[in-house]
Short mmCIF file of C-alpha atoms and ligand atoms in Angstrom, two decimals:
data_model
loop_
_atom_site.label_atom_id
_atom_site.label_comp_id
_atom_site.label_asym_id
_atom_site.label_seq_id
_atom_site.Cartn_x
_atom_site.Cartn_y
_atom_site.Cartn_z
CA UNK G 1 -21.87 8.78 -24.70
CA UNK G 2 -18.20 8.21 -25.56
CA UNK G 3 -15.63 9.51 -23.76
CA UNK G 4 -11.52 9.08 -24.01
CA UNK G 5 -9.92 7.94 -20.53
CA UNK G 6 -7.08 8.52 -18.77
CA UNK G 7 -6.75 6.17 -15.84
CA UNK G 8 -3.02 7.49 -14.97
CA UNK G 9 -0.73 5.57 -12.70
CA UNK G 10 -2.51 5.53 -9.49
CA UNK G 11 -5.51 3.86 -10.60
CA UNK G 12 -3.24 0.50 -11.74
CA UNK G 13 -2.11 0.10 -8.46
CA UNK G 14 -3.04 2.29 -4.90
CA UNK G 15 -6.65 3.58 -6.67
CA UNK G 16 -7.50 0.07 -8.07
CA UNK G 17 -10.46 0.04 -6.25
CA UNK G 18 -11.42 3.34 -7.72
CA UNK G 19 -10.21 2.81 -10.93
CA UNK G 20 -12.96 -0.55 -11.06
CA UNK G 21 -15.39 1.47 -9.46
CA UNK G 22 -15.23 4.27 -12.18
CA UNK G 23 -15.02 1.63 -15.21
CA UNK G 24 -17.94 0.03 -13.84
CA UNK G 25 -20.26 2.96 -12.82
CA UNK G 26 -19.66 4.32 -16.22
CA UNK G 27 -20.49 1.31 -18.15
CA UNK G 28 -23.58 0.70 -15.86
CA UNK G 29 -25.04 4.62 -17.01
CA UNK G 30 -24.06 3.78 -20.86
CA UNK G 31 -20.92 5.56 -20.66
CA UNK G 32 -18.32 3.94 -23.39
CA UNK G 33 -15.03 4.57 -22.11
CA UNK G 34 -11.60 4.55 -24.46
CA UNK G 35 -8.44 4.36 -22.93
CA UNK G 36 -5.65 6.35 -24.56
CA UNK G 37 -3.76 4.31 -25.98
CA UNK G 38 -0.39 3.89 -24.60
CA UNK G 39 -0.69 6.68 -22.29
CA UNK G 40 2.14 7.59 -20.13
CA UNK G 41 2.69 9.23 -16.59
CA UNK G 42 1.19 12.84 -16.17
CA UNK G 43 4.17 13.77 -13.97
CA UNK G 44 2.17 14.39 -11.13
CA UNK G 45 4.08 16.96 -8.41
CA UNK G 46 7.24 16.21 -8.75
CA UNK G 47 7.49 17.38 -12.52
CA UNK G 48 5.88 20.77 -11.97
CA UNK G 49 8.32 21.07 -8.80
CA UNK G 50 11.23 20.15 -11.01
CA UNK G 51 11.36 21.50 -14.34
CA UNK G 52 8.45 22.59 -16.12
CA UNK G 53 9.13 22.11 -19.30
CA UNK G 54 9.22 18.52 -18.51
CA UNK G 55 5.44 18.95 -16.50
CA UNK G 56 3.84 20.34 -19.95
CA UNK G 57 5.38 17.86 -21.51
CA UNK G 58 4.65 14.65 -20.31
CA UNK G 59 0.55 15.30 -20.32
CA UNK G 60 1.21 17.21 -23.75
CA UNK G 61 1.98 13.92 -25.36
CA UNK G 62 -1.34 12.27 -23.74
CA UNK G 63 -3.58 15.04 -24.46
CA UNK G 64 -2.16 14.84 -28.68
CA UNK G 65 -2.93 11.43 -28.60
CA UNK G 66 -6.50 12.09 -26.75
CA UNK G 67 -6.63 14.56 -29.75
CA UNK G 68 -6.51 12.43 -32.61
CA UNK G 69 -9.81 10.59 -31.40
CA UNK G 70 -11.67 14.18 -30.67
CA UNK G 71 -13.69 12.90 -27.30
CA UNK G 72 -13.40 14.49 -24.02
CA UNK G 73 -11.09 12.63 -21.69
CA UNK G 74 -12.42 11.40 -18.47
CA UNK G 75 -9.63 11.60 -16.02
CA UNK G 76 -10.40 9.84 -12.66
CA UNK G 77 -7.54 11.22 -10.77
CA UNK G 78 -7.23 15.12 -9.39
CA UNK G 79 -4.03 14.90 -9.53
CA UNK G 80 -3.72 14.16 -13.41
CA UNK G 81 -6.81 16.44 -13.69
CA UNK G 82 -5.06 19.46 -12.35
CA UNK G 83 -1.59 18.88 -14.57
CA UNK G 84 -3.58 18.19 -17.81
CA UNK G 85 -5.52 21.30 -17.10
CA UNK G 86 -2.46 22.96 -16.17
CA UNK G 87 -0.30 21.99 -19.64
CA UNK G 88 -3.07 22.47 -21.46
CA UNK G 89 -3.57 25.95 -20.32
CA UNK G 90 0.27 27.22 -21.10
CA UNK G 91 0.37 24.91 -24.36
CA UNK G 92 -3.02 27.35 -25.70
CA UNK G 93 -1.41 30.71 -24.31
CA UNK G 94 2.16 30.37 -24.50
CA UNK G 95 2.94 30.25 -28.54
CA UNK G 96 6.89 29.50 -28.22
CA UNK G 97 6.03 27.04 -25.61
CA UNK G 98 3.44 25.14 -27.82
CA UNK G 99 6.09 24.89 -30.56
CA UNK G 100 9.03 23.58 -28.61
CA UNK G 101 6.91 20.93 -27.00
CA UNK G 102 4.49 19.96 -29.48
CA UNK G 103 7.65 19.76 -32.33
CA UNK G 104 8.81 16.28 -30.21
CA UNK G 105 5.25 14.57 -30.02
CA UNK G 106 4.26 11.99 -32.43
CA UNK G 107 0.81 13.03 -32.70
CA UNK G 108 -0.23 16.43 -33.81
CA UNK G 109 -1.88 18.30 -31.06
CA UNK G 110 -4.56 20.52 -31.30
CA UNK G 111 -5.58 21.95 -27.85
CA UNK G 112 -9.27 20.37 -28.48
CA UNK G 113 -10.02 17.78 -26.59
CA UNK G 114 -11.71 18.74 -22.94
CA UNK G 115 -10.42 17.81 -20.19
CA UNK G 116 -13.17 16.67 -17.96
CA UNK G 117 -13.90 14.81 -14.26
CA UNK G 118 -16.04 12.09 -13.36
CA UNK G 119 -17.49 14.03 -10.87
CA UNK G 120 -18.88 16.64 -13.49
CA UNK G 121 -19.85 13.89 -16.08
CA UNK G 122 -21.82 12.06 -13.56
CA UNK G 123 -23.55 14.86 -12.13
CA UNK G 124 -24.36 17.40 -15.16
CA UNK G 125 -23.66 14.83 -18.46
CA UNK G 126 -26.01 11.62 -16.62
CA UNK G 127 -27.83 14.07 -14.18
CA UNK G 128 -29.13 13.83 -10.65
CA UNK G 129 -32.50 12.32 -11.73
CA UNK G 130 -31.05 9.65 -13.88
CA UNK G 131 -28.93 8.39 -10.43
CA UNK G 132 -31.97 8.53 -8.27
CA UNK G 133 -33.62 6.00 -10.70
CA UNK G 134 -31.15 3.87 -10.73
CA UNK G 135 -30.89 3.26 -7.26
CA UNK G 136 -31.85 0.28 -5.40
CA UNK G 137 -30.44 0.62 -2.48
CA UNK G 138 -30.51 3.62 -0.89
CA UNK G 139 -27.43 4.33 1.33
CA UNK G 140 -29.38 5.33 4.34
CA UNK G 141 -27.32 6.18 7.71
CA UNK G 142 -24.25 6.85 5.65
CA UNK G 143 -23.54 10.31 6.73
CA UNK G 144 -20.59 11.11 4.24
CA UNK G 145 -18.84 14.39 4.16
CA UNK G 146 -17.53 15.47 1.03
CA UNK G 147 -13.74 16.09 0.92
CA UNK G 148 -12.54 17.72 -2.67
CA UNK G 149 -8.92 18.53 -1.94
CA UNK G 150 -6.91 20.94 -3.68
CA UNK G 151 -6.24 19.37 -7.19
CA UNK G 152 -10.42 19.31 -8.66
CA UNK G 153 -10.29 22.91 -7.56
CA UNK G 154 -7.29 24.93 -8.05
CA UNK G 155 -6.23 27.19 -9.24
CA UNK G 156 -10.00 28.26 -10.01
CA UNK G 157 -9.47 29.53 -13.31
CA UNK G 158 -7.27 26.59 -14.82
CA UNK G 159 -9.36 24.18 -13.51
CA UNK G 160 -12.93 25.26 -14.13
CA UNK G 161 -14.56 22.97 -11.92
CA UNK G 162 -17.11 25.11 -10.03
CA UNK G 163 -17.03 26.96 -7.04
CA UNK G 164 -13.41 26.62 -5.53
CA UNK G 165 -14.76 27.72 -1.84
CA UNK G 166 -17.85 25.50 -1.62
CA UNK G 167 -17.92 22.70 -4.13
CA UNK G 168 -21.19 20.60 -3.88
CA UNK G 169 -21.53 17.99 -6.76
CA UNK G 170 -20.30 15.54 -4.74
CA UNK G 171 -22.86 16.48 -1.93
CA UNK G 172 -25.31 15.88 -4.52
CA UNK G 173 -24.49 12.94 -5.74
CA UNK G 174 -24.01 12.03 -2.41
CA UNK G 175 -28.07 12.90 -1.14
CA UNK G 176 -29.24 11.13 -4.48
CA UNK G 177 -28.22 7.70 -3.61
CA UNK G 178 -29.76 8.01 -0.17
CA UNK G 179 -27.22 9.39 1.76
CA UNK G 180 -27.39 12.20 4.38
CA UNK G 181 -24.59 14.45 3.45
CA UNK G 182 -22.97 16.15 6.12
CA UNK G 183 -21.98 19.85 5.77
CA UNK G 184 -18.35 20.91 6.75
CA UNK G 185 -15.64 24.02 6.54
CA UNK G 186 -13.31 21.45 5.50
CA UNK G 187 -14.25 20.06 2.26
CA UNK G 188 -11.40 21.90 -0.07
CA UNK G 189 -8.74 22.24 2.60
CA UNK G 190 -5.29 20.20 1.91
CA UNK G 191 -4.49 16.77 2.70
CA UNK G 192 -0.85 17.48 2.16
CA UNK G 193 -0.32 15.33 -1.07
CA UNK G 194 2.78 14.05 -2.15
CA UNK G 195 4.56 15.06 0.54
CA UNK G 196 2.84 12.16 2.43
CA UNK G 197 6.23 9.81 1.80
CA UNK G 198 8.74 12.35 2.50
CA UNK G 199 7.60 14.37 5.43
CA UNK G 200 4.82 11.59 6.87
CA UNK G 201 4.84 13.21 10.07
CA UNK G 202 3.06 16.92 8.76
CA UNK G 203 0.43 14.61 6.67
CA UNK G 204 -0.31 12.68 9.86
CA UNK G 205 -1.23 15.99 11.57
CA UNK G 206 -3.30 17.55 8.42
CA UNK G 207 -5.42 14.35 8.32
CA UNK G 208 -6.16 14.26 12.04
CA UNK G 209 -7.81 17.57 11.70
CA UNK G 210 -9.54 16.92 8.88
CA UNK G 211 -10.72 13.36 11.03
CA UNK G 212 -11.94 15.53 13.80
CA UNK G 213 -13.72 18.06 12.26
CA UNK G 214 -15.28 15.42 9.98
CA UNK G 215 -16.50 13.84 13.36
CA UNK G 216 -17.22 17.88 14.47
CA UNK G 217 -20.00 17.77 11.60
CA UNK G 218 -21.42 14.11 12.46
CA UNK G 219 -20.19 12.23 9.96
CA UNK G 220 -19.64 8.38 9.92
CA UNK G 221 -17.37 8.41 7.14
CA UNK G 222 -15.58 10.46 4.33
CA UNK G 223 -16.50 10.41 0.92
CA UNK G 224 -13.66 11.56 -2.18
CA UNK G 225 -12.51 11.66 -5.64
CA UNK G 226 -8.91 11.80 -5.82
CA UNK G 227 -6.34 8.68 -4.90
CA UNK G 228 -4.17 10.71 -3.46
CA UNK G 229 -5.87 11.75 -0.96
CA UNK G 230 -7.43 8.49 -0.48
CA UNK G 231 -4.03 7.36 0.32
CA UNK G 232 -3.57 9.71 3.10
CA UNK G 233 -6.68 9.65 4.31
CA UNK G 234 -7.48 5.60 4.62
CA UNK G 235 -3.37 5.33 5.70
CA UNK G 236 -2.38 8.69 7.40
CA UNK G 237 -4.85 8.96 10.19
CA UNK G 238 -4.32 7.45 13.67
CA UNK G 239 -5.83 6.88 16.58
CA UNK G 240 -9.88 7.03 17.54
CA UNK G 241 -10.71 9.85 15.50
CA UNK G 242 -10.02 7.87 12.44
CA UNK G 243 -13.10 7.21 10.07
CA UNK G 244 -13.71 5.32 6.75
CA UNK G 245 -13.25 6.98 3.60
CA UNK G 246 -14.92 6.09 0.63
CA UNK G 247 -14.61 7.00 -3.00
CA UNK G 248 -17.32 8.37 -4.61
CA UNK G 249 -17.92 5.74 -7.03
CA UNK G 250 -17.76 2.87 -4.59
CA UNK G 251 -20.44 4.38 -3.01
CA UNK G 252 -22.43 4.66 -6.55
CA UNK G 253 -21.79 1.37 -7.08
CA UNK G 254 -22.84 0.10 -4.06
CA UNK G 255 -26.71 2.24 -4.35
CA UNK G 256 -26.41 0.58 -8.30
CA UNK G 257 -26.58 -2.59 -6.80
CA UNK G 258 -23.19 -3.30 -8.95
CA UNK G 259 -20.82 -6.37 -8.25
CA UNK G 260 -17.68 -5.56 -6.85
CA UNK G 261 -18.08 -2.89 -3.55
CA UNK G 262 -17.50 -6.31 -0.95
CA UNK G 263 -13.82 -6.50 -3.03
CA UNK G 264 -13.28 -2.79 -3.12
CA UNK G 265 -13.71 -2.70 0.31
CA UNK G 266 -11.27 -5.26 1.42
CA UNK G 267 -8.64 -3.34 -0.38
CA UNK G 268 -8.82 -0.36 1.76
CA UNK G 269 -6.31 -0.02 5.04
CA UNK G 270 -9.36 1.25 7.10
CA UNK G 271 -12.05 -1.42 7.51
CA UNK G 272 -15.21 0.16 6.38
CA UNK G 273 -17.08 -3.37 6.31
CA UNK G 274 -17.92 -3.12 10.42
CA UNK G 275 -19.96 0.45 9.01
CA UNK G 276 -21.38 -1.08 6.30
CA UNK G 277 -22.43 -4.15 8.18
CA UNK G 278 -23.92 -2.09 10.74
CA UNK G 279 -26.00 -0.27 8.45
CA UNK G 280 -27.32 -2.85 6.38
CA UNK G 281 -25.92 -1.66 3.34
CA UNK G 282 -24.08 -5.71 2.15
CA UNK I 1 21.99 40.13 -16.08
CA UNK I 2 18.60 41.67 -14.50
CA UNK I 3 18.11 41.49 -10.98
CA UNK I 4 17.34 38.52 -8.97
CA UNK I 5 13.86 40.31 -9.08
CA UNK I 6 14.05 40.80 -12.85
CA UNK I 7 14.80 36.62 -13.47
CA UNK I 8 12.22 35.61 -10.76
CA UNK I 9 9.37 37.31 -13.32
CA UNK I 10 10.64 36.57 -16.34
CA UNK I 11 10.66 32.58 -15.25
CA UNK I 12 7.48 32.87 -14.04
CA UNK I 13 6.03 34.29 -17.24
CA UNK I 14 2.60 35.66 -16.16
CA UNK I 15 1.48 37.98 -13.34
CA UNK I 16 4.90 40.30 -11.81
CA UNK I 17 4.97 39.39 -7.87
CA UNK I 18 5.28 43.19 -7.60
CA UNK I 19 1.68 43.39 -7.55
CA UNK I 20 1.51 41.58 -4.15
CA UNK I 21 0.65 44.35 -1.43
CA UNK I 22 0.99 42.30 1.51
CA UNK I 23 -2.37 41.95 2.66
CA UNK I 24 -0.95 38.01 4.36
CA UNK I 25 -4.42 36.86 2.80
CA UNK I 26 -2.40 34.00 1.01
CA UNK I 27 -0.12 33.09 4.54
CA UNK I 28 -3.28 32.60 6.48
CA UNK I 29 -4.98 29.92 4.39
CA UNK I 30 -1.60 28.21 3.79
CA UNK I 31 -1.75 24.94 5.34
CA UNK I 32 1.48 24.77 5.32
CA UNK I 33 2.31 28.12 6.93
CA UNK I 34 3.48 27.10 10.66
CA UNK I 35 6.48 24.80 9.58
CA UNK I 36 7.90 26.88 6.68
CA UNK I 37 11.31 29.16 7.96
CA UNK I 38 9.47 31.76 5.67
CA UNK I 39 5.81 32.21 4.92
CA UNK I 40 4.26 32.59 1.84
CA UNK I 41 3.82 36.44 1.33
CA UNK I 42 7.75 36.88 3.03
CA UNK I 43 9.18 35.05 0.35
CA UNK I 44 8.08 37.69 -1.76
CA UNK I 45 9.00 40.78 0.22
CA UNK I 46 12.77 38.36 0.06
CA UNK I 47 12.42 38.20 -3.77
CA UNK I 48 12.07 42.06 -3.83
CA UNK I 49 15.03 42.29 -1.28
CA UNK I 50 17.19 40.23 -3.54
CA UNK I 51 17.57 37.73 -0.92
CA UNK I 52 18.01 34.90 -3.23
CA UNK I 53 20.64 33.13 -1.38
CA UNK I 54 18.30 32.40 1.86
CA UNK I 55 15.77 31.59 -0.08
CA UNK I 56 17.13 29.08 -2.34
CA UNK I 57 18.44 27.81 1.17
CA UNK I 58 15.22 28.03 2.61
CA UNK I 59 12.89 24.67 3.84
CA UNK I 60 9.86 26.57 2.63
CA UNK I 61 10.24 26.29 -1.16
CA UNK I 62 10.28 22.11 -0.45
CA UNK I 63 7.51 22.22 2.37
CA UNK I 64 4.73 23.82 0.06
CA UNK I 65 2.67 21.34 -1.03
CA UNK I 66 1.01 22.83 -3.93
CA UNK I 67 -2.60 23.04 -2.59
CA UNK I 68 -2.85 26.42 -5.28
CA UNK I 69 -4.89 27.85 -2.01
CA UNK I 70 -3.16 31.22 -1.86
CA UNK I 71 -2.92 32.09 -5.81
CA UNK I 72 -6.53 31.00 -5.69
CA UNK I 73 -7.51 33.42 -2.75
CA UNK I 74 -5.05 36.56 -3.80
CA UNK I 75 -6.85 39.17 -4.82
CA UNK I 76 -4.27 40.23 -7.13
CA UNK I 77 -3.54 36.43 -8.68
CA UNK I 78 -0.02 36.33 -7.79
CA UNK I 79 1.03 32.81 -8.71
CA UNK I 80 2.61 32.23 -5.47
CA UNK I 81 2.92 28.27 -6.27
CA UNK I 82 4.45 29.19 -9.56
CA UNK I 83 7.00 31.31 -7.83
CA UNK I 84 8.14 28.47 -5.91
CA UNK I 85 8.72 26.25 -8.69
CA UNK I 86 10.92 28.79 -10.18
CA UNK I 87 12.91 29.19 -6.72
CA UNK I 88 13.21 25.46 -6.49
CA UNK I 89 14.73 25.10 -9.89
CA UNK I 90 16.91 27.35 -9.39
CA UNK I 91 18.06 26.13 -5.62
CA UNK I 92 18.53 22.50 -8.37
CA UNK I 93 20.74 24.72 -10.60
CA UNK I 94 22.60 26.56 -8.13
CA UNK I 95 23.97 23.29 -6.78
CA UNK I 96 22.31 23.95 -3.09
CA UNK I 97 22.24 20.56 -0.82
CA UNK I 98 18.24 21.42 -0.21
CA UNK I 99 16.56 21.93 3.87
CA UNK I 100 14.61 19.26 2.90
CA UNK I 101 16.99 16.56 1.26
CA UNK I 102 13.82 13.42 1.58
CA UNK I 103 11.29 16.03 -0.59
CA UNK I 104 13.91 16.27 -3.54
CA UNK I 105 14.73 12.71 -3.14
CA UNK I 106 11.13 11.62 -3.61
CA UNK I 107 11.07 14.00 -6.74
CA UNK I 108 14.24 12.09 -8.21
CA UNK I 109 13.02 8.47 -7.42
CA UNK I 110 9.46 9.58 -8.85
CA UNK I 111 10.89 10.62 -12.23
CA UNK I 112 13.67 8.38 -12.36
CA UNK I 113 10.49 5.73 -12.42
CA UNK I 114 8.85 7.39 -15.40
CA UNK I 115 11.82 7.82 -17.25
CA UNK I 116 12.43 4.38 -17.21
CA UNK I 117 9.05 2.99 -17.68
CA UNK I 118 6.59 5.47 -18.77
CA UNK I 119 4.83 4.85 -15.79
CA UNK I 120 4.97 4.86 -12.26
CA UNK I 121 4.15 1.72 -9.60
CA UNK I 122 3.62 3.90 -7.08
CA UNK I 123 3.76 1.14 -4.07
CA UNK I 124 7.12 -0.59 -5.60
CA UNK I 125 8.25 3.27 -5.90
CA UNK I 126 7.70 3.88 -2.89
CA UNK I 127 8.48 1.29 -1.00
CA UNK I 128 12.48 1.32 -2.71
CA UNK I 129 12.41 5.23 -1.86
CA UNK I 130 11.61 4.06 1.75
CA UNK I 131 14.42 1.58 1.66
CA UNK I 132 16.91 3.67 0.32
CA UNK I 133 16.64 6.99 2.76
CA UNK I 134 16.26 4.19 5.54
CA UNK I 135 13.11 5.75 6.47
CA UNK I 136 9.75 4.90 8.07
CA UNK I 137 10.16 1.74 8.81
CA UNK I 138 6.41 1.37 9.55
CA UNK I 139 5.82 2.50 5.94
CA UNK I 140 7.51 -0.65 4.78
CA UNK I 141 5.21 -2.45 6.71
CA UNK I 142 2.16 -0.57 4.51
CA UNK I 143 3.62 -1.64 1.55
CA UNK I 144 3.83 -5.24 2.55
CA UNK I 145 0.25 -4.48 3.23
CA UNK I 146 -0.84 -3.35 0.15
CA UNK I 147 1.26 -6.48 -1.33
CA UNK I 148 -0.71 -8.81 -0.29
CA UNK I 149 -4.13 -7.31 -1.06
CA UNK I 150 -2.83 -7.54 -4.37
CA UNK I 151 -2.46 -3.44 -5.01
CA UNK I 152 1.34 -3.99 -5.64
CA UNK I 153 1.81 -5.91 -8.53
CA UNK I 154 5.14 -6.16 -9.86
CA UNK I 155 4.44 -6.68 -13.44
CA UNK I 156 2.05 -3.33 -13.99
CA UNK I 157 2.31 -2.66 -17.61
CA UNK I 158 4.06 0.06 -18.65
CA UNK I 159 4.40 2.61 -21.60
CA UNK I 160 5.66 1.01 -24.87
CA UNK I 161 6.72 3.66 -27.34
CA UNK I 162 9.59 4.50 -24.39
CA UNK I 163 11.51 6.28 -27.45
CA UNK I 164 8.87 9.18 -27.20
CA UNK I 165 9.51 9.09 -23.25
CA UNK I 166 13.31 9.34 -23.65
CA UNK I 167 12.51 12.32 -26.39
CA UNK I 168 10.37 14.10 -23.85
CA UNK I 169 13.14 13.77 -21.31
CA UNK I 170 15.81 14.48 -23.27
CA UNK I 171 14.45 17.43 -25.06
CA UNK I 172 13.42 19.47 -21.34
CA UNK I 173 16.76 18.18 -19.98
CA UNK I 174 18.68 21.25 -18.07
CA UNK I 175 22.27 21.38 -19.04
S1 SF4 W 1 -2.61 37.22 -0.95
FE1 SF4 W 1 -1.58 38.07 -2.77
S2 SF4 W 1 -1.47 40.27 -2.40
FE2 SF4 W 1 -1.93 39.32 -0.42
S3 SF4 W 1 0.09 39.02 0.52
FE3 SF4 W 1 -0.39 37.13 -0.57
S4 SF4 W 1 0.51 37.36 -2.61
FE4 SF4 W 1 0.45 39.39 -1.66
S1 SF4 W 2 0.44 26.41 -2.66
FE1 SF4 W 2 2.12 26.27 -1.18
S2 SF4 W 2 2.37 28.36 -0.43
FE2 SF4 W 2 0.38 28.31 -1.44
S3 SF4 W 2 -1.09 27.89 0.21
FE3 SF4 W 2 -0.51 25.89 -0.67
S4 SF4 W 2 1.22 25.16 0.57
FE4 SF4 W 2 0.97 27.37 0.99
#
C-alpha cells in the first residue's frame, strides 16, 4: 500500500519520536510512505485564529501537490489533520474561495486526494488481526487509556473520523498488542493546545484533571496520537498525579519487536523507562 | 453597512448564529468556560445586541482554544469556533490592544516563523517567544531540555520554493 505523507512541523522536532515511530511501524506492515515533496507549514491555530484566507491557504498548496501523485496522505499530526480537513472542506464548497486560492498555487488542485490518519490506516486499512500476528511481545500490565483530543475528532462532520463522543480505535489497537485498555469519560476532552505557551498556567490545570481521572480509571499510563498534546501532557503535568504518556506507535513498535522504543523513550520529559522496566516490557 | 449582526454572518459564511436558542448546551462542555469574561452562548446573545465593542474587547475570543466541542455538540450546528475567528479578526482590524496580549503574540511569532521559512522549529520558536515577552522562565529551562536530547536542532530544513510561501502570504494579506 502506498500512501503520500505529511509529517508537518512537529514531527521534525517536539514529535520526533513519533514521527520515527510512525515511519517505522508503517514500513514494518508494508506501508510505502511518500513524503510531499517540499511541503510547507499547515498553519496550525494560529492561521485559522488570524486570517482565514491565509489557514486554507497554506494546506491548499500541500494538498495540490499531494494531488498530483493521487495517494491518500497519511498525516501523523491532529493538528495538521484537522486544518487539511478543514481547507479542504471550504476549498470543495466554497466556489469563489477555490478560485482565489487555488489561482496562486503552482500545482493544479483537484480536491481528490483523502485526507487520512494513522490511526484509521492502521486499524481498518492493516486490520486488528494482522497486528495481533505480528506481535511478539505482548504489552501486558500496560494499562493505557486512550486520550484523542479535540483535533482527530472535531468538528464531527469535517473530520469524519468516527464517533466524536466515544472514539475506540485506539482502544483497539491498544487490547491487540496485549494491553489492558482502560475505559475513561475523558478520552476526547481538551488538553488546551496551543495555548500551552501563552497562558501555561490554564494548560497546567486541564492536564492535572485529565492526570487524575486517568489514575480515577486505573491506568498506569496514557496512550495518544497527536504531538500536541503529547507536549502538554509529558511537560504540563505536575506533581504525583503525573503519569507516562505514550504515543500510539511507540507502543506498536515496542509489541513489533522494532528497534528504536529504548531511544524514543529517552526523548520524552516524563521517564517512562522505570514503567517499562517494571513490567518487563525492555 | 448591515448591522454588526448582518457582518458577523456574512464573515462566517455558513450557518446564521440566529439559529442558536440558548439551550447553554455548548457553555457547559466548554473547557474553557470558567476563565472567559463571556461564555460561549453570551457572546452570541452580545452579537445579536450589537455589542461589538465589548466583545472585540473581550478575553474570551483569545481564551478559546478551539477544541470544536460546542459546534460539535449544538444541536443546531452553530459554528461557535468560527464565530470567534471572525470576532478576533476583526478585534486585529479594529486596532484593539487585545485582553490577552501573550495569545496574539504567540500567533505573530508563529507565522512570522512560517513566513520566513516555510516551516516552523517549534522549540527555537518557542523558546525566542519566551525570551521576548520575558516569560516563564522555567519554560526556558524545557527548551534547554529538549536541546540537549537533540529535539531542537537548529538547522531543521525548511521549505525551498519560499516564492510560493511569500505568494500565499502576500495574496491573503489584509490591507
Ligand atoms: S449549543 Fe447551540 S443552540 Fe445551544 S446555546 Fe450553544 S450555540 Fe446556542
Ligand atoms: S471551541 Fe472554544 S468556545 Fe467552543 S467549546 Fe472549545 S474552547 Fe469553548
Amino acid at each position: 500500500m502506498d500512501f503520500s505523507y505529511y509529517p508537518g512541523c512537529s514531527l521534525h522536532s517536539t514529535g520526533k519520536e513519533y514521527g520515527q515511530s510512525v515511519e517505522l511501524v508503517s514500513e514494518a506492515l508494508g506501508l510505502k510512505l511518500h513524503e510531499l515533496n517540499d511541503w510547507s507549514c499547515c498553519g496550525a491555530t494560529s492561521a485559522h485564529s488570524t486570517n482565514f484566507e491565509l489557514s486554507v491557504a497554506l494546506p491548499a498548496r500541500n494538498l495540490a501537490i499531494a494531488d498530483q501523485k493521487g495517494l491518500d496522505i497519511m498525516i501523523p499530526c491532529a493538528a495538521c489533520y484537522n486544518r487539511f480537513k478543514t481547507a479542504q472542506h471550504n476549498l470543495n464548497h466554497k466556489e469563489a474561495l477555490r478560485a482565489t486560492i487555488t489561482a496562486g498555487l503552482d500545482d493544479n488542485y483537484s480536491g481528490k486526494a483523502a485526507v487520512r490518519s494513522p490511526i484509521e490506516i492502521f486499524h481498518q486499512d492493516i486490520g486488528l488481526e494482522t497486528l495481533k500476528s505480528r506481535v511478539v511481545k505482548k504489552l501486558e500490565g500496560l494499562k493505557p487509556v486512550s486520550y484523542y483530543g479535540c483535533l482527530w475528532l472535531r468538528p464531527s462532520d469535517i473530520c469524519d473520523f468516527e464517533d466524536a463522543e466515544n472514539p475506540m480505535m485506539l482502544d483497539e489497537i491498544m487490547t491487540s498488542l496485549g494491553a489492558e485498555s482502560r475505559n475513561w469519560s475523558f478520552k476526547t476532552d481538551c488538553c488546551g493546545g496551543s495555548l500551552t505557551v501563552s497562558k501555561s498556567d490554564l494548560v497546567e490545570k486541564m492536564v492535572g484533571r485529565l492526570m487524575r481521572m486517568a489514575r480515577e480509571a486505573g491506568a498506569n499510563c496514557l496512550v495518544t496520537a497527536c504531538p500536541l498534546c503529547m507536549a502538554n501532557l509529558d511537560m504540563r503535568a505536575l506533581g504525583e498525579d503525573a503519569l507516562p504518556t505514550f504515543y500510539f506507535t511507540e507502543l506498536m513498535a515496542l509489541a513489533m519487536g522494532l528497534k528504536g522504543p529504548q531511544n524514543w523513550f529517552g526523548l520524552h520529559n516524563f521517564d517512562p523507562m522505570p514503567l517499562i522496566r517494571s513490567l518487563q516490557l525492555l | 453597512m448591515g448591522s454588526f449582526l448582518d457582518d458577523v454572518n456574512q464573515r462566517i459564511d455558513g450557518v446564521d448564529i440566529q439559529n442558536c436558542y440558548h439551550c447553554q448546551k455548548c457553555t457547559s462542555g466548554c473547557p474553557m468556560a470558567q476563565v472567559m469574561d463571556f461564555k460561549p452562548n453570551e457572546i452570541i446573545r452580545m452579537v445579536q445586541a450589537g455589542r461589538k465593542d465589548a466583545l472585540l474587547r473581550s478575553s474570551a475570543i483569545w481564551l478559546c482554544a478551539s477544541c470544536e466541542t460546542c459546534v460539535t455538540r449544538c444541536p443546531n450546528a452553530v459554528d461557535i469556533p468560527r464565530l470567534i475567528d471572525v470576532l478576533r479578526e476583526m478585534s486585529l482590524e479594529a486596532g484593539v490592544v487585545p485582553q490577552e496580549r501573550e495569545v496574539v503574540q504567540f500567533h505573530e511569532s508563529f507565522l512570522g516563523t512560517v513566513k520566513r521559512g516555510g516551516r516552523v522549529n517549534e522549540p527555537l520558536m518557542i523558546v525566542s517567544f519566551k525570551i521576548k515577552t520575558g516569560t516563564y522562565f522555567n519554560d526556558v529551562i524545557v527548551g534547554l531540555k529538549m536541546f540537549m536530547k537533540g529535539k531542537l536542532s537548529l538547522f531543521s530544513p525548511r521549505t525551498k520554493n519560499m516564492q510560493a510561501i511569500r505568494r500565499i502570504f502576500r495574496s491573503t494579506a489584509k490591507s
